[in-house]
């Protein structure tokens, strides 16, 4: 898939537009971290010029999430993402808990988007958006006294 993408000089954004998905979701499919639907596989086969049966074999199985990272990550950009959570994780948690109460943000019922901004001085900025479904914690209910 990567060779076909490179040969056709396609970006994840271009592929995403063709198949009607977000570009991060498409990249996750390429890395085996997201499951492709049959419709995705048909479209990817056409766009990439890769045999449908081969793509089905590679993409239709269960995703293998999280296995690719050493902790902490060694790849510099991945390390910076890890570092953001390491440095701001408790601040994010505190603000989220203030807004939503006790609970968790899903990484399954989840979407993400990456954008690029350029400021007035020409500096490029990465903008990463996370959108996860909120689930209120049931744990605190376990400690209530019924007496």
mmCIF file of C-alpha atoms in Angstrom:
data_model
loop_
_atom_site.group_PDB
_atom_site.id
_atom_site.type_symbol
_atom_site.label_atom_id
_atom_site.label_comp_id
_atom_site.label_asym_id
_atom_site.label_seq_id
_atom_site.Cartn_x
_atom_site.Cartn_y
_atom_site.Cartn_z
ATOM 1 C CA UNK A 1 0.000 0.000 0.000
ATOM 2 C CA UNK A 2 2.776 2.418 0.904
ATOM 3 C CA UNK A 3 4.621 1.662 -2.332
ATOM 4 C CA UNK A 4 1.454 2.252 -4.391
ATOM 5 C CA UNK A 5 0.755 5.501 -2.488
ATOM 6 C CA UNK A 6 4.322 6.712 -3.148
ATOM 7 C CA UNK A 7 4.294 5.645 -6.809
ATOM 8 C CA UNK A 8 1.091 7.613 -7.393
ATOM 9 C CA UNK A 9 2.386 10.547 -5.318
ATOM 10 C CA UNK A 10 -0.765 10.513 -3.185
ATOM 11 C CA UNK A 11 -1.102 12.099 0.238
ATOM 12 C CA UNK A 12 -3.276 10.653 2.979
ATOM 13 C CA UNK A 13 -5.422 13.770 2.540
ATOM 14 C CA UNK A 14 -5.961 13.048 -1.169
ATOM 15 C CA UNK A 15 -6.843 9.415 -0.484
ATOM 16 C CA UNK A 16 -9.185 10.455 2.345
ATOM 17 C CA UNK A 17 -11.080 12.807 0.039
ATOM 18 C CA UNK A 18 -11.495 10.022 -2.502
ATOM 19 C CA UNK A 19 -12.855 7.487 -0.026
ATOM 20 C CA UNK A 20 -14.798 9.898 2.195
ATOM 21 C CA UNK A 21 -12.764 9.451 5.399
ATOM 22 C CA UNK A 22 -10.566 11.659 7.584
ATOM 23 C CA UNK A 23 -6.882 11.568 6.638
ATOM 24 C CA UNK A 24 -5.748 10.292 10.058
ATOM 25 C CA UNK A 25 -8.226 7.402 9.742
ATOM 26 C CA UNK A 26 -6.741 6.544 6.345
ATOM 27 C CA UNK A 27 -3.183 6.664 7.717
ATOM 28 C CA UNK A 28 -4.299 4.418 10.605
ATOM 29 C CA UNK A 29 -5.612 1.897 8.055
ATOM 30 C CA UNK A 30 -2.233 1.882 6.301
ATOM 31 C CA UNK A 31 -0.488 1.148 9.601
ATOM 32 C CA UNK A 32 -2.975 -1.581 10.545
ATOM 33 C CA UNK A 33 -4.346 0.422 13.453
ATOM 34 C CA UNK A 34 -7.856 0.935 12.060
ATOM 35 C CA UNK A 35 -10.241 -1.471 10.382
ATOM 36 C CA UNK A 36 -11.255 -0.768 6.798
ATOM 37 C CA UNK A 37 -14.804 -1.425 5.661
ATOM 38 C CA UNK A 38 -15.483 -3.385 2.466
ATOM 39 C CA UNK A 39 -16.415 -0.065 0.830
ATOM 40 C CA UNK A 40 -13.052 1.416 1.925
ATOM 41 C CA UNK A 41 -11.207 -1.593 0.493
ATOM 42 C CA UNK A 42 -12.992 -1.338 -2.868
ATOM 43 C CA UNK A 43 -12.180 2.367 -3.135
ATOM 44 C CA UNK A 44 -8.574 1.937 -1.979
ATOM 45 C CA UNK A 45 -8.054 -0.867 -4.484
ATOM 46 C CA UNK A 46 -9.209 1.428 -7.276
ATOM 47 C CA UNK A 47 -7.265 4.491 -6.132
ATOM 48 C CA UNK A 48 -4.009 2.658 -5.415
ATOM 49 C CA UNK A 49 -4.231 0.105 -8.216
ATOM 50 C CA UNK A 50 -3.727 -2.709 -5.705
ATOM 51 C CA UNK A 51 -5.499 -6.061 -6.018
ATOM 52 C CA UNK A 52 -8.768 -6.116 -4.055
ATOM 53 C CA UNK A 53 -8.124 -9.594 -2.611
ATOM 54 C CA UNK A 54 -4.689 -8.548 -1.345
ATOM 55 C CA UNK A 55 -6.097 -5.410 0.290
ATOM 56 C CA UNK A 56 -8.928 -7.419 1.841
ATOM 57 C CA UNK A 57 -6.391 -9.770 3.349
ATOM 58 C CA UNK A 58 -4.339 -6.863 4.726
ATOM 59 C CA UNK A 59 -7.118 -4.554 5.910
ATOM 60 C CA UNK A 60 -10.231 -6.521 6.816
ATOM 61 C CA UNK A 61 -8.841 -8.144 9.959
ATOM 62 C CA UNK A 62 -8.871 -6.776 13.454
ATOM 63 C CA UNK A 63 -6.675 -3.690 13.986
ATOM 64 C CA UNK A 64 -3.457 -4.045 15.962
ATOM 65 C CA UNK A 65 -3.401 -0.844 18.000
ATOM 66 C CA UNK A 66 -0.582 0.308 20.203
ATOM 67 C CA UNK A 67 1.979 -2.416 19.519
ATOM 68 C CA UNK A 68 4.345 -0.283 17.484
ATOM 69 C CA UNK A 69 5.619 2.030 20.219
ATOM 70 C CA UNK A 70 8.529 1.612 22.553
ATOM 71 C CA UNK A 71 7.937 3.627 25.704
ATOM 72 C CA UNK A 72 8.993 6.284 25.663
ATOM 73 C CA UNK A 73 8.887 6.502 21.862
ATOM 74 C CA UNK A 74 12.211 6.898 20.063
ATOM 75 C CA UNK A 75 10.890 8.563 16.912
ATOM 76 C CA UNK A 76 11.200 12.333 17.582
ATOM 77 C CA UNK A 77 7.696 13.436 16.554
ATOM 78 C CA UNK A 78 6.056 10.554 18.405
ATOM 79 C CA UNK A 79 8.178 11.413 21.443
ATOM 80 C CA UNK A 80 6.908 15.018 21.316
ATOM 81 C CA UNK A 81 3.299 13.783 21.274
ATOM 82 C CA UNK A 82 4.102 11.539 24.249
ATOM 83 C CA UNK A 83 5.806 14.492 25.948
ATOM 84 C CA UNK A 84 2.700 16.659 25.503
ATOM 85 C CA UNK A 85 0.587 14.123 27.377
ATOM 86 C CA UNK A 86 3.354 13.629 29.935
ATOM 87 C CA UNK A 87 3.658 17.382 30.589
ATOM 88 C CA UNK A 88 0.019 18.441 30.232
ATOM 89 C CA UNK A 89 -1.859 15.221 30.999
ATOM 90 C CA UNK A 90 -2.910 16.134 34.519
ATOM 91 C CA UNK A 91 -3.819 19.662 33.407
ATOM 92 C CA UNK A 92 -6.008 18.232 30.627
ATOM 93 C CA UNK A 93 -7.538 15.799 33.128
ATOM 94 C CA UNK A 94 -8.297 18.565 35.656
ATOM 95 C CA UNK A 95 -9.955 20.815 33.082
ATOM 96 C CA UNK A 96 -11.904 17.938 31.531
ATOM 97 C CA UNK A 97 -13.084 16.757 34.956
ATOM 98 C CA UNK A 98 -14.214 20.302 35.813
ATOM 99 C CA UNK A 99 -16.238 20.452 32.612
ATOM 100 C CA UNK A 100 -17.630 16.885 32.574
ATOM 101 C CA UNK A 101 -17.235 15.428 36.052
ATOM 102 C CA UNK A 102 -15.670 12.063 36.850
ATOM 103 C CA UNK A 103 -15.254 9.797 33.828
ATOM 104 C CA UNK A 104 -13.169 9.035 30.767
ATOM 105 C CA UNK A 105 -12.846 10.101 27.160
ATOM 106 C CA UNK A 106 -13.139 7.223 24.735
ATOM 107 C CA UNK A 107 -10.309 6.396 22.357
ATOM 108 C CA UNK A 108 -12.679 4.035 20.508
ATOM 109 C CA UNK A 109 -15.671 6.345 19.937
ATOM 110 C CA UNK A 110 -13.082 8.860 18.800
ATOM 111 C CA UNK A 111 -12.080 11.031 15.873
ATOM 112 C CA UNK A 112 -9.053 13.197 15.270
ATOM 113 C CA UNK A 113 -8.003 15.767 12.731
ATOM 114 C CA UNK A 114 -4.703 17.438 11.837
ATOM 115 C CA UNK A 115 -4.555 20.913 10.353
ATOM 116 C CA UNK A 116 -1.814 23.324 9.409
ATOM 117 C CA UNK A 117 -1.774 27.015 10.289
ATOM 118 C CA UNK A 118 0.694 29.669 9.202
ATOM 119 C CA UNK A 119 1.001 32.778 11.357
ATOM 120 C CA UNK A 120 1.681 36.332 10.177
ATOM 121 C CA UNK A 121 5.443 35.734 10.466
ATOM 122 C CA UNK A 122 5.314 32.631 8.263
ATOM 123 C CA UNK A 123 5.769 30.155 11.135
ATOM 124 C CA UNK A 124 3.997 26.848 10.582
ATOM 125 C CA UNK A 125 1.864 25.465 13.412
ATOM 126 C CA UNK A 126 0.421 21.975 13.834
ATOM 127 C CA UNK A 127 -3.186 21.889 15.036
ATOM 128 C CA UNK A 128 -4.377 18.536 16.396
ATOM 129 C CA UNK A 129 -8.014 18.084 17.355
ATOM 130 C CA UNK A 130 -9.248 15.164 19.474
ATOM 131 C CA UNK A 131 -12.928 14.297 19.791
ATOM 132 C CA UNK A 132 -13.806 11.450 22.145
ATOM 133 C CA UNK A 133 -17.144 10.353 23.512
ATOM 134 C CA UNK A 134 -17.476 11.079 27.235
ATOM 135 C CA UNK A 135 -18.429 8.275 29.601
ATOM 136 C CA UNK A 136 -19.338 9.176 33.159
ATOM 137 C CA UNK A 137 -17.557 7.013 35.708
ATOM 138 C CA UNK A 138 -19.592 4.346 37.472
ATOM 139 C CA UNK A 139 -16.796 3.655 39.988
ATOM 140 C CA UNK A 140 -17.826 6.437 42.382
ATOM 141 C CA UNK A 141 -21.254 4.777 42.664
ATOM 142 C CA UNK A 142 -19.621 1.634 44.075
ATOM 143 C CA UNK A 143 -18.542 3.493 47.194
ATOM 144 C CA UNK A 144 -21.936 4.952 48.118
ATOM 145 C CA UNK A 145 -23.406 3.806 51.378
ATOM 146 C CA UNK A 146 -26.906 2.401 51.029
ATOM 147 C CA UNK A 147 -27.457 2.620 54.816
#
